[in-house]
Coordinates of C-alpha atoms and ligand atoms in Angstrom, one line a residue:
X1 CA 0.0 0.0 0.0
X2 CA 2.7 2.6 0.9
X3 CA 3.9 3.0 -2.7
X4 CA 0.4 4.0 -3.7
X5 CA 0.6 6.7 -1.1
X6 CA 3.7 8.4 -2.6
X7 CA 2.7 11.4 -4.8
X8 CA 3.9 10.7 -8.4
X9 CA 7.1 12.5 -9.3
X10 CA 9.7 12.4 -12.1
X11 CA 13.3 12.0 -10.9
X12 CA 16.6 10.7 -12.2
X13 CA 15.2 7.2 -11.9
X14 CA 11.4 7.7 -12.3
X15 CA 9.2 8.4 -15.3
X16 CA 5.6 9.6 -15.5
X17 CA 3.1 9.9 -18.4
X18 CA -0.2 11.5 -17.9
X19 CA -3.3 9.5 -18.8
X20 CA -5.6 12.5 -18.5
X21 CA -7.7 13.5 -21.5
X22 CA -10.6 12.0 -23.4
X23 CA -11.6 8.4 -22.6
X24 CA -14.4 6.3 -24.0
X25 CA -17.3 6.2 -21.6
X26 CA -20.5 4.1 -21.2
X27 CA -23.1 3.3 -18.6
X28 CA -23.6 -0.4 -17.8
X29 CA -27.0 -0.5 -16.0
X30 CA -27.4 -4.3 -16.5
X31 CA -23.8 -4.9 -15.2
X32 CA -23.2 -7.0 -18.3
X33 CA -19.9 -5.3 -19.4
X34 CA -17.6 -8.0 -18.1
X35 CA -19.6 -10.8 -19.7
X36 CA -19.8 -8.9 -23.0
X37 CA -16.1 -8.1 -23.2
X38 CA -16.2 -4.4 -22.5
X39 CA -12.8 -4.9 -20.9
X40 CA -11.4 -4.8 -24.4
X41 CA -13.5 -1.9 -25.7
X42 CA -17.0 -0.4 -25.4
X43 CA -19.8 -1.2 -27.8
X44 CA -21.4 2.3 -28.0
X45 CA -19.2 4.8 -26.1
X46 CA -19.3 8.5 -25.8
X47 CA -16.2 10.5 -25.0
X48 CA -15.6 11.7 -21.4
X49 CA -12.8 14.0 -20.1
X50 CA -10.6 12.8 -17.3
X51 CA -10.4 14.2 -14.6
X52 CA -14.0 15.2 -14.2
X53 CA -17.3 14.1 -12.7
X54 CA -19.6 12.8 -15.4
X55 CA -22.9 14.2 -14.1
X56 CA -23.0 17.8 -15.1
X57 CA -21.6 17.4 -18.6
X58 CA -24.8 15.7 -19.7
X59 CA -28.1 17.5 -20.6
X60 CA -30.4 14.6 -19.9
X61 CA -31.7 13.6 -16.4
X62 CA -31.0 9.8 -16.8
X63 CA -27.3 10.4 -17.5
X64 CA -26.8 13.1 -14.9
X65 CA -28.4 11.0 -12.1
X66 CA -27.0 7.7 -13.3
X67 CA -26.3 5.2 -10.5
X68 CA -24.7 1.8 -11.0
X69 CA -21.8 0.4 -13.1
X70 CA -20.1 2.5 -15.7
X71 CA -17.0 2.2 -17.8
X72 CA -14.0 4.3 -18.9
X73 CA -11.7 2.8 -21.6
X74 CA -8.6 4.2 -23.2
X75 CA -5.6 3.1 -25.3
X76 CA -2.2 3.3 -23.7
X77 CA 1.2 3.0 -25.3
X78 CA 3.7 1.4 -22.9
X79 CA 7.4 2.0 -23.9
X80 CA 9.5 -1.1 -24.3
X81 CA 12.4 0.4 -22.5
X82 CA 10.3 0.3 -19.3
X83 CA 10.3 -3.5 -19.2
X84 CA 13.2 -3.6 -16.8
X85 CA 11.3 -1.8 -14.1
X86 CA 7.9 -1.6 -12.5
X87 CA 5.0 -0.1 -14.5
X88 CA 1.9 1.0 -12.6
X89 CA -1.1 3.1 -13.3
X90 CA -1.9 5.4 -10.4
X91 CA -5.5 6.6 -10.0
X92 CA -5.5 9.6 -7.7
X93 CA -9.1 8.6 -7.1
X94 CA -11.9 6.6 -8.6
X95 CA -15.3 7.2 -7.1
X96 CA -16.6 5.2 -5.4
X97 CA -15.3 1.7 -6.4
X98 CA -13.2 0.6 -9.4
X99 CA -11.9 -2.5 -11.1
X100 CA -9.1 -2.1 -13.6
X101 CA -8.4 -4.3 -16.6
X102 CA -5.4 -4.2 -19.1
X103 CA -6.0 -6.1 -22.4
X104 CA -8.9 -7.9 -20.6
X105 CA -6.9 -9.0 -17.6
X106 CA -8.0 -7.7 -14.2
X107 CA -5.1 -5.9 -12.6
X108 CA -6.6 -4.0 -9.6
X109 CA -9.7 -3.4 -7.6
X110 CA -10.2 -0.5 -5.1
X111 CA -13.1 0.7 -2.9
X112 CA -13.2 4.3 -1.7
X113 CA -13.5 7.3 -3.9
X114 CA -11.2 9.8 -2.4
X115 CA -7.8 8.1 -2.0
X116 CA -5.3 6.8 -4.6
X117 CA -4.5 3.3 -5.7
X118 CA -2.2 1.7 -8.3
X119 CA -2.6 -1.1 -10.8
X120 CA 0.6 -2.9 -11.4
X121 CA 0.5 -3.8 -15.1
X122 CA 3.8 -5.5 -16.1
X123 CA 2.3 -8.9 -16.5
X124 CA -0.6 -7.7 -18.6
X125 CA 1.0 -5.3 -21.1
X126 CA 2.2 -5.6 -24.6
X127 CA 5.6 -3.8 -24.5
X128 CA 6.4 -1.1 -26.9
X129 CA 2.8 -1.4 -28.2
X130 CA -0.7 -0.1 -27.6
X131 CA -2.8 -1.6 -24.8
X132 CA -6.4 -1.3 -23.8
X133 CA -7.0 0.0 -20.3
X134 CA -10.6 -0.4 -19.0
X135 CA -12.0 0.7 -15.7
X136 CA -15.3 -0.4 -14.4
X137 CA -16.7 2.0 -11.7
X138 CA -19.7 1.9 -9.5
X139 CA -21.2 4.8 -7.6
X140 CA -23.9 3.1 -5.5
X141 CA -24.1 4.1 -1.8
X142 CA -24.9 1.8 1.2
X143 CA -24.2 1.5 4.9
X144 CA -20.9 -0.1 3.8
X145 CA -19.7 2.7 1.6
X146 CA -17.9 5.8 2.7
X147 CA -19.6 8.2 2.3
X148 CA -22.8 6.5 3.6
X149 CA -26.2 6.4 1.9
X150 CA -28.6 4.2 0.2
X151 CA -29.5 3.2 -3.3
X152 CA -33.1 2.3 -4.3
X153 CA -35.0 1.6 -7.5
X154 CA -37.8 3.5 -9.1
X155 CA -40.8 1.5 -10.4
X156 CA -39.2 1.3 -13.8
X157 CA -36.0 -0.3 -12.3
X158 CA -33.8 2.8 -12.5
X159 CA -31.3 3.0 -9.6
X160 CA -31.4 6.2 -7.6
X161 CA -28.7 7.4 -5.1
X162 CA -30.0 8.4 -1.7
X163 CA -27.1 10.1 0.0
X164 CA -27.1 10.6 3.8
X165 CA -25.1 13.7 3.1
X166 CA -25.6 17.2 1.8
X167 CA -23.4 17.2 -1.3
X168 CA -24.1 15.8 -4.7
X169 CA -22.9 12.2 -5.2
X170 CA -20.6 13.2 -8.0
X171 CA -18.5 10.2 -9.3
X172 CA -16.1 9.1 -12.0
X173 CA -12.4 9.4 -12.6
X174 CA -12.4 12.8 -10.8
X175 CA -8.6 13.2 -10.2
X176 CA -5.4 12.7 -12.2
X177 CA -4.5 9.4 -13.7
X178 CA -0.8 8.7 -14.4
X179 CA 1.3 5.9 -15.9
X180 CA 4.4 5.5 -13.7
X181 CA 7.8 3.8 -14.2
X182 CA 9.9 3.0 -11.2
X183 CA 12.9 0.7 -10.7
X184 CA 12.1 -2.7 -9.4
X185 CA 14.1 -1.8 -6.2
X186 CA 12.3 1.4 -5.2
X187 CA 11.5 3.7 -2.4
X188 CA 8.0 2.9 -1.2
X189 CA 7.5 5.2 1.9
X190 CA 9.0 8.0 3.8
X191 CA 7.9 8.9 7.4
X192 CA 9.2 11.9 9.3
X193 CA 8.7 13.1 12.9
X194 CA 9.9 16.5 13.8
X195 CA 11.4 17.6 17.2
X196 CA 12.2 21.3 17.8
X197 CA 15.3 21.9 20.0
X198 CA 15.7 25.7 20.5
X199 CA 16.9 27.0 17.1
X200 CA 17.6 23.6 15.8
X201 CA 15.4 20.6 14.7
X202 CA 15.9 16.9 14.8
X203 CA 13.8 14.9 12.3
X204 CA 13.4 11.2 12.9
X205 CA 12.9 9.5 9.6
X206 CA 12.0 6.0 8.3
X207 CA 12.3 4.9 4.7
X208 CA 10.6 1.8 3.3
X209 CA 12.1 0.2 0.1
X210 CA 11.4 -2.9 -1.9
X211 CA 15.0 -4.1 -1.6
X212 CA 18.1 -4.4 0.6
X213 CA 20.5 -1.7 -0.7
X214 CA 21.3 1.1 1.6
X215 CA 19.6 4.5 1.7
X216 CA 20.8 8.0 2.0
X217 CA 18.6 11.0 2.9
X218 CA 19.7 14.6 2.1
X219 CA 17.8 17.7 3.2
X220 CA 18.1 20.9 1.0
X221 CA 16.8 24.3 2.1
X222 CA 14.8 26.6 -0.2
X223 CA 18.0 27.8 -1.8
X224 CA 19.0 24.3 -2.6
X225 CA 21.8 24.3 0.0
X226 CA 22.4 21.0 1.8
X227 CA 21.5 21.4 5.5
X228 CA 21.5 17.8 6.7
X229 CA 22.3 14.3 5.6
X230 CA 22.0 10.8 7.0
X231 CA 22.5 7.2 5.9
X232 CA 20.3 4.1 6.6
X233 CA 16.6 3.3 6.4
X234 CA 16.1 4.9 9.8
X235 CA 17.8 7.7 11.5
X236 CA 17.8 11.3 12.6
X237 CA 18.5 14.4 10.6
X238 CA 19.9 17.3 12.6
X239 CA 19.1 20.7 11.1
X240 CA 20.8 23.7 12.7
X241 CA 19.1 27.1 12.7
X242 CA 15.9 25.5 11.3
X243 CA 13.4 27.6 9.4
X244 CA 10.1 26.4 10.8
X245 CA 6.9 26.0 8.9
X246 CA 4.2 28.3 10.4
X247 CA 0.6 29.3 9.7
X248 CA 0.7 31.7 6.8
X249 CA 4.5 31.7 6.9
X250 CA 5.5 28.5 5.2
X251 CA 9.0 27.1 4.7
X252 CA 9.5 23.9 2.8
X253 CA 12.7 21.7 2.8
X254 CA 13.4 19.2 0.1
X255 CA 14.0 15.7 1.5
X256 CA 15.8 13.7 -1.2
X257 CA 15.9 10.0 -0.6
X258 CA 18.2 7.7 -2.6
X259 CA 18.7 3.9 -2.7
X260 CA 22.4 3.5 -3.5
X261 CA 24.7 0.7 -4.6
X262 CA 28.1 2.4 -4.0
X263 CA 27.9 5.5 -6.3
X264 CA 25.1 4.1 -8.4
X265 CA 21.7 5.6 -7.6
X266 CA 19.1 2.8 -7.9
X267 CA 16.1 4.9 -7.1
X268 CA 15.5 8.6 -6.1
X269 CA 12.4 10.2 -4.7
X270 CA 11.9 13.6 -3.0
X271 CA 9.2 15.3 -1.1
X272 CA 8.7 19.0 0.0
X273 CA 8.3 19.0 3.8
X274 CA 7.7 21.8 6.3
X275 CA 9.2 21.2 9.8
X276 CA 6.7 22.0 12.5
X277 CA 5.1 20.4 15.6
X278 CA 1.4 20.5 16.5
X279 CA -0.2 19.6 19.8
X280 CA -3.2 20.3 22.1
X281 CA -2.4 21.5 25.6
X282 CA -4.4 23.4 28.3
X283 CA -7.4 24.3 26.1
X284 CA -5.1 25.4 23.3
X285 CA -3.9 24.2 19.9
X286 CA -0.2 24.8 19.6
X287 CA 1.9 25.0 16.4
X288 CA 5.6 25.0 17.2
X289 CA 4.7 25.5 20.8
X290 CA 2.7 28.7 20.0
X291 CA -1.1 29.1 20.5
X292 CA -3.0 29.5 17.2
X293 CA -6.4 30.8 16.5
X294 CA -8.0 29.1 13.4
X295 CA -9.9 31.2 10.9
X296 CA -11.1 29.5 7.8
X297 CA -13.8 27.3 6.3
X298 CA -15.4 24.0 5.7
X299 CA -15.1 23.5 1.9
X300 CA -16.0 21.1 -0.9
X301 CA -14.2 20.1 -4.0
X302 CA -16.9 21.4 -6.2
X303 CA -17.4 23.6 -9.2
X304 CA -19.7 24.3 -12.1
X305 CA -19.9 21.5 -14.7
X306 CA -16.6 20.0 -13.4
X307 CA -18.6 18.7 -10.4
X308 CA -16.0 17.2 -8.0
X309 CA -13.5 16.9 -10.9
X310 CA -10.0 18.1 -10.0
X311 CA -9.7 21.8 -11.2
X312 CA -6.4 23.5 -10.5
X313 CA -7.8 26.8 -11.6
X314 CA -10.7 26.7 -9.1
X315 CA -8.4 25.4 -6.4
X316 CA -6.1 28.3 -7.0
X317 CA -8.9 30.8 -6.8
X318 CA -10.1 29.2 -3.6
X319 CA -6.7 29.8 -2.0
X320 CA -6.6 33.4 -3.2
X321 CA -10.1 34.0 -1.8
X322 CA -9.1 32.4 1.5
X323 CA -5.9 34.6 1.6
X324 CA -8.0 37.7 0.7
X325 CA -10.4 37.1 3.6
X326 CA -7.7 36.4 6.1
X327 CA -8.2 32.7 6.6
X328 CA -5.4 30.4 7.9
X329 CA -7.1 27.0 7.9
X330 CA -9.7 24.7 6.4
X331 CA -11.3 21.3 7.0
X332 CA -11.3 18.9 4.0
X333 CA -15.0 18.4 4.6
X334 CA -16.2 15.7 4.0
X335 CA -13.5 13.6 2.4
X336 CA -9.7 13.7 1.8
X337 CA -9.0 16.3 -0.9
X338 CA -6.7 15.9 -3.9
X339 CA -3.0 15.9 -2.9
X340 CA -2.4 19.0 -5.0
X341 CA -4.7 20.8 -2.5
X342 CA -2.5 19.8 0.4
X343 CA 0.7 20.8 -1.4
X344 CA -0.9 24.2 -2.0
X345 CA -1.7 24.4 1.8
X346 CA 1.9 23.4 2.6
X347 CA 3.1 26.3 0.4
X348 CA 0.6 28.8 1.7
X349 CA 0.8 27.9 5.4
X350 CA -2.7 26.7 6.0
X351 CA -3.7 24.5 9.0
X352 CA -5.6 21.6 7.5
X353 CA -8.0 19.4 9.4
X354 CA -7.9 16.3 7.2
X355 CA -11.3 14.6 7.2
X356 CA -12.0 11.0 6.3
X357 CA -15.0 10.4 3.9
X358 CA -17.1 9.1 6.8
X359 CA -20.1 11.3 6.5
X360 CA -23.7 10.2 6.8
X361 CA -23.4 7.9 9.8
X362 CA -26.6 9.3 11.2
X363 CA -30.1 8.0 10.4
X364 CA -31.4 11.2 8.9
X365 CA -32.9 12.6 5.8
X366 CA -29.7 14.4 5.0
X367 CA -30.2 17.2 2.5
X368 CA -33.2 17.7 4.6
X369 CA -36.2 16.1 2.7
X370 CA -34.0 15.8 -0.3
X371 CA -35.8 14.7 -3.5
X372 CA -33.9 11.4 -3.2
X373 CA -36.4 10.6 -0.6
X374 CA -36.5 10.2 3.2
X375 CA -34.0 7.5 3.8
X376 CA -32.7 5.6 6.7
X377 CA -35.9 5.8 8.7
X378 CA -36.9 2.3 7.7
X379 CA -34.0 1.0 9.7
X380 CA -34.9 -0.2 13.1
X381 CA -31.8 1.0 15.0
X382 CA -29.4 3.9 15.3
X383 CA -26.5 3.7 12.9
X384 CA -23.9 2.2 15.2
X385 CA -26.3 -0.4 16.6
X386 CA -26.5 -2.0 13.2
X387 CA -24.4 -5.2 13.3
X388 CA -23.0 -4.7 9.8
X389 CA -21.7 -1.3 10.8
X390 CA -19.8 -2.7 13.8
X391 CA -18.2 -5.3 11.5
X392 CA -18.1 -4.4 7.8
X393 CA -18.3 -0.6 7.9
X394 CA -15.7 -0.5 10.7
X395 CA -13.3 -2.6 8.7
X396 CA -13.7 -0.3 5.7
X397 CA -13.4 2.8 7.9
X398 CA -10.1 1.5 9.4
X399 CA -8.7 0.7 6.0
X400 CA -9.7 4.1 4.7
X401 CA -8.0 5.8 7.7
X402 CA -4.8 3.8 7.0
X403 CA -4.8 4.9 3.4
X404 CA -5.5 8.6 4.4
X405 CA -2.7 8.7 7.0
X406 CA -0.3 6.9 4.7
X407 CA -1.0 9.5 1.9
X408 CA -1.1 12.7 3.9
X409 CA 1.2 12.1 6.9
X410 CA 4.2 14.1 5.6
X411 CA 2.3 17.3 4.8
X412 CA 3.1 20.1 7.2
X413 CA -0.3 21.6 6.5
X414 CA -2.0 18.4 7.8
X415 CA -2.2 19.4 11.5
X416 CA -5.2 17.5 12.7
X417 CA -7.4 14.6 11.7
X418 CA -11.2 14.5 11.6
X419 CA -12.1 10.8 11.7
X420 CA -15.9 11.3 11.1
X421 CA -18.3 14.1 10.2
X422 CA -21.5 14.3 12.2
X423 CA -21.8 10.7 13.3
X424 CA -24.6 9.5 15.6
X425 CA -23.0 9.8 19.0
X426 CA -26.2 9.6 20.9
X427 CA -25.9 5.9 21.6
X428 CA -23.5 3.8 23.6
X429 CA -23.0 1.6 20.5
X430 CA -20.9 4.3 19.0
X431 CA -18.3 4.1 21.8
X432 CA -16.4 0.9 20.8
X433 CA -16.5 1.9 17.2
X434 CA -15.0 5.3 18.0
X435 CA -12.4 3.8 20.3
X436 CA -11.3 1.4 17.6
X437 CA -10.7 4.1 15.0
X438 CA -9.2 6.7 17.3
X439 CA -6.8 4.1 18.7
X440 CA -5.8 3.1 15.2
X441 CA -4.9 6.6 14.1
X442 CA -3.1 7.2 17.4
X443 CA -1.0 4.1 16.5
X444 CA -0.3 4.8 12.8
X445 CA 0.3 8.5 12.9
X446 CA 3.9 8.8 14.0
X447 CA 3.5 12.6 14.4
X448 CA 0.7 12.0 16.9
X449 CA -1.4 14.8 15.5
X450 CA -4.6 15.8 17.4
X451 CA -7.7 13.8 16.4
X452 CA -11.4 14.8 16.5
X453 CA -14.7 14.4 14.8
X454 CA -17.4 17.0 13.8
X455 CA -20.1 17.0 16.4
X456 CA -23.6 17.2 15.1
X457 CA -26.2 19.5 16.8
X458 CA -28.5 16.6 17.4
X459 CA -26.0 15.1 19.8
X460 CA -25.1 18.1 22.1
X461 CA -23.2 18.3 25.4
X462 CA -24.7 15.8 27.8
X463 CA -26.0 13.6 25.0
X464 CA -22.8 12.8 23.1
X465 CA -21.4 9.5 24.3
X466 CA -18.0 9.6 22.6
X467 CA -16.3 13.0 23.2
X468 CA -13.7 11.4 25.5
X469 CA -11.9 10.1 22.4
X470 CA -11.4 13.5 20.9
X471 CA -8.3 15.6 21.6
X472 CA -10.2 18.8 20.8
X473 CA -13.9 19.4 20.3
X474 CA -15.2 20.5 16.9
X475 CA -18.8 21.6 16.8
X476 CA -21.2 22.0 13.9
X477 CA -24.0 24.2 15.1
X478 CA -26.8 26.0 13.3
X479 CA -28.4 28.5 15.7
X480 CA -29.6 31.2 13.4
X481 CA -30.6 28.8 10.7
X482 CA -32.0 25.3 11.4
X483 CA -32.8 26.4 14.9
X484 CA -33.5 29.9 16.4
X485 CA -33.5 31.5 12.9
X486 CA -34.6 34.9 11.9
X487 CA -36.2 37.0 14.6
X488 CA -35.3 34.3 17.2
X489 CA -31.6 34.6 16.5
X490 CA -31.0 36.1 20.0
X491 CA -32.3 32.9 21.5
X492 CA -29.6 31.1 19.6
X493 CA -26.9 32.9 21.4
X494 CA -28.3 32.0 24.8
X495 CA -28.7 28.4 24.0
X496 CA -25.3 28.1 22.3
X497 CA -23.5 29.7 25.3
X498 CA -25.4 27.4 27.7
X499 CA -24.2 24.3 25.7
X500 CA -20.6 25.7 25.4
X501 CA -20.4 26.1 29.2
X502 CA -21.7 22.5 29.6
X503 CA -19.0 21.3 27.1
X504 CA -16.3 23.1 29.1
X505 CA -17.5 21.5 32.3
X506 CA -17.4 18.1 30.7
X507 CA -14.0 18.7 29.0
X508 CA -12.2 21.5 31.0
X509 CA -8.8 20.9 29.4
X510 CA -9.9 20.5 25.7
X511 CA -10.1 23.4 23.3
X512 CA -13.2 23.8 21.3
X513 CA -13.6 25.1 17.7
X514 CA -16.5 25.5 15.4
X515 CA -16.3 23.6 12.1
X516 CA -19.8 24.6 10.9
X517 CA -22.2 27.5 11.4
X518 CA -23.9 29.7 8.9
X519 CA -27.0 30.5 6.9
X520 CA -28.2 29.8 3.3
X521 CA -27.9 33.1 1.4
X522 CA -29.0 33.8 -2.1
X523 CA -26.4 36.3 -3.5
X524 CA -28.2 39.4 -4.7
X525 CA -31.2 39.2 -2.2
X526 CA -31.1 42.3 -0.1
X527 CA -33.7 43.2 2.6
X528 CA -33.9 46.0 5.2
X529 CA -34.6 44.9 7.8
X530 CA -33.0 41.5 7.0
X531 CA -34.8 38.3 6.4
X532 CA -33.4 34.8 6.1
X533 CA -31.8 34.0 2.8
X534 CA -30.8 37.7 2.3
X535 CA -27.2 38.8 2.3
X536 CA -27.9 41.1 5.2
X537 CA -29.1 38.2 7.3
X538 CA -25.9 36.2 6.7
X539 CA -24.0 39.2 8.1
X540 CA -26.2 39.1 11.2
X541 CA -25.6 35.4 11.7
X542 CA -21.8 35.9 11.4
X543 CA -21.9 38.7 13.9
X544 CA -24.0 36.6 16.3
X545 CA -21.4 33.8 16.2
X546 CA -18.4 36.2 16.4
X547 CA -19.8 37.5 19.7
X548 CA -20.1 33.9 21.0
X549 CA -16.6 33.0 20.0
X550 CA -15.1 36.2 21.6
X551 CA -16.8 35.3 24.9
X552 CA -14.5 32.3 25.7
X553 CA -10.7 32.0 25.5
X554 CA -11.0 28.2 25.1
X555 CA -12.6 28.7 21.7
X556 CA -9.6 28.2 19.3
X557 CA -11.2 28.5 15.9
X558 CA -14.1 29.5 13.6
X559 CA -14.8 27.9 10.3
X560 CA -18.2 28.9 8.9
X561 CA -20.0 26.7 6.4
X562 CA -19.1 27.0 3.6
X563 CA -16.3 28.7 1.6
X564 CA -18.4 28.5 -1.5
X565 CA -22.0 27.6 -2.5
X566 CA -21.9 24.0 -3.7
X567 CA -24.1 21.4 -5.4
X568 CA -26.3 18.9 -3.5
X569 CA -29.0 16.4 -4.3
X570 CA -32.1 18.3 -5.4
X571 CA -34.7 18.9 -2.8
X572 CA -37.2 21.3 -1.3
X573 CA -34.4 22.7 1.0
X574 CA -31.9 23.3 -1.7
X575 CA -32.1 25.9 -4.5
X576 CA -29.8 24.3 -7.1
X577 CA -27.5 23.4 -4.2
X578 CA -26.4 24.7 -0.8
X579 CA -26.2 28.5 -0.6
X580 CA -24.4 28.9 2.7
X581 CA -21.2 29.9 0.9
X582 CA -19.5 33.1 2.0
X583 CA -18.6 33.1 -1.7
X584 CA -20.8 32.1 -4.6
X585 CA -20.1 28.9 -6.6
X586 CA -18.2 31.1 -9.1
X587 CA -16.1 32.3 -6.2
X588 CA -17.4 35.8 -5.8
X589 CA -17.9 37.3 -2.3
X590 CA -21.2 37.9 -0.6
X591 CA -21.7 40.8 1.8
X592 CA -20.8 38.6 4.8
X593 CA -17.3 37.9 3.3
X594 CA -16.4 41.5 3.8
X595 CA -17.5 41.4 7.4
X596 CA -15.3 38.3 8.0
X597 CA -12.4 39.9 6.1
X598 CA -12.5 42.9 8.5
X599 CA -12.8 40.5 11.5
X600 CA -10.2 38.0 10.5
X601 CA -7.5 40.4 9.4
X602 CA -7.7 41.9 12.9
X603 CA -7.2 38.5 14.6
X604 CA -3.6 37.3 14.6
X605 CA -2.8 33.7 13.5
X606 CA -0.9 33.2 16.7
X607 CA -2.4 34.5 20.0
Ligands
CKU1 C1 -26.7 18.9 11.0 C2 -26.0 19.8 10.0 C3 -24.9 19.2 9.2 N1 -24.2 20.0 8.2 C4 -23.5 19.1 7.3 C5 -23.1 19.7 6.0 O1 -22.6 18.8 5.1 C6 -24.4 20.4 5.4 O2 -24.1 20.9 4.1 C7 -24.8 21.5 6.4 C8 -26.0 22.3 5.8 O3 -27.1 21.8 6.0 O4 -25.7 23.3 5.2 C9 -25.2 20.9 7.7

């Protein structure tokens, strides 16, 4: 697994060929593709860009809402000179499940639509020739998929997605696909743990390789000057006068790893790594031993027509918007984002709460009466009382966390983990499940970053049964919108302060931050006095929350929902998607963004 977690790079010993572009594409509603030989070509394909979600490129409802099996097929030339090494296809994601075939031979299967996997293809390819690469995907949701939902049939047999979450169930080959060449003896993992010692740093490292030759690690500063070196697959790199990575003041070292046989370099890989520490202590979150205050957003990977398709332009605009407003952090709600997003956060000095794709673990009609139908309520128990959840879903969750930590652990920007979003913590059955996953991450994350989950408002202080596992508390609360909205907004302040004081009584040493709060706002609607959905009202809601946050010094962060408007399942509560963005879907500020800009530029990143 570790090799799959290394971000693809070209080096002196590695080669890479993009497989992005136009692929053949076809739905397979009867799941007959394998039996009918689609692994070697599609009978009646259309063309589909990769990376992209398929939904919003179509103009017909059947295609947009399609749920079930579907295929991508392309032709791939594999250079003959690569025969002496390992040739793999890396899918940065395939949503939600994928089986990969080369010239009709199955070479990989992966479940989980937001983390990478590779297909090793040496034994299936025709060297120095053209090959057929076929990928069968499936986007159905269940209580054993992450994210969680259901799939049901209309009377005519058409499958329909019923997400337990409030974002559109976009799917497809939504991130980059690359053909990779690496030596047979190759670097497969790099792990680093930082220790600050006055003006110096000591970095404990571990390198995993596929062979026995020795390893060297060289560290270069941003000017390319060597600042440390060590030999061996494990060791410590001592960096004098270290330049630390900080919030909105990033500094990245280049760690170059080489497998060597005397002077011969067998394999070379590098990563750009910021040196920092992060911990929770006495109701504070500390970066490099200094107390931070988090200003930022819950986000989505979402844009017009592209859907959840990787879009470097939109990502760049999002970072520029976040820098403009004075943000220093974000949560990857509600799934791990593309690696390019984390490298951008490394470079821009953003504190990232890296969230697993474990959303929807609450029997609810998420998307609030969404057109996909009231779901989950025909189930007799709460989510974690379900036997299959305690067994199958837990196993999938643990594997997903292992993949997420393996992929993201070196990023300086990844400063905390959110292991679930808004799970049902009202029931004791959640406790063993939570303890299992929190213990797992405590074990596999060598940097021991703080871990938490997003707390849902239906499981408040005094009801929540699992808060003991969280290193800090992260609350999603909607006073001013779903409760105590409009003219009752002042009641929201009273109730929220009462709950906060109960939380502080329950967890007197743990800091608390808000990972969701806000109001749906249609850009362009103005009312005096304000009414809900108007831009003026969103400003009032932000002001209400600001007063609450400023009332307690153990509140360490505020991340309103959402950075941008985004697409959801259609429903009577959504007007072509969720409109709680502080920016519109085309990344333009609403009135409340200017309020937050004034507020956040006056709040220092470090207290
Ligand atoms: C209980 C509220 C949960 N929260 C989850 C998030 O994904 C939704 O988009 C947001 C909302 O309703 O705007 C609410």
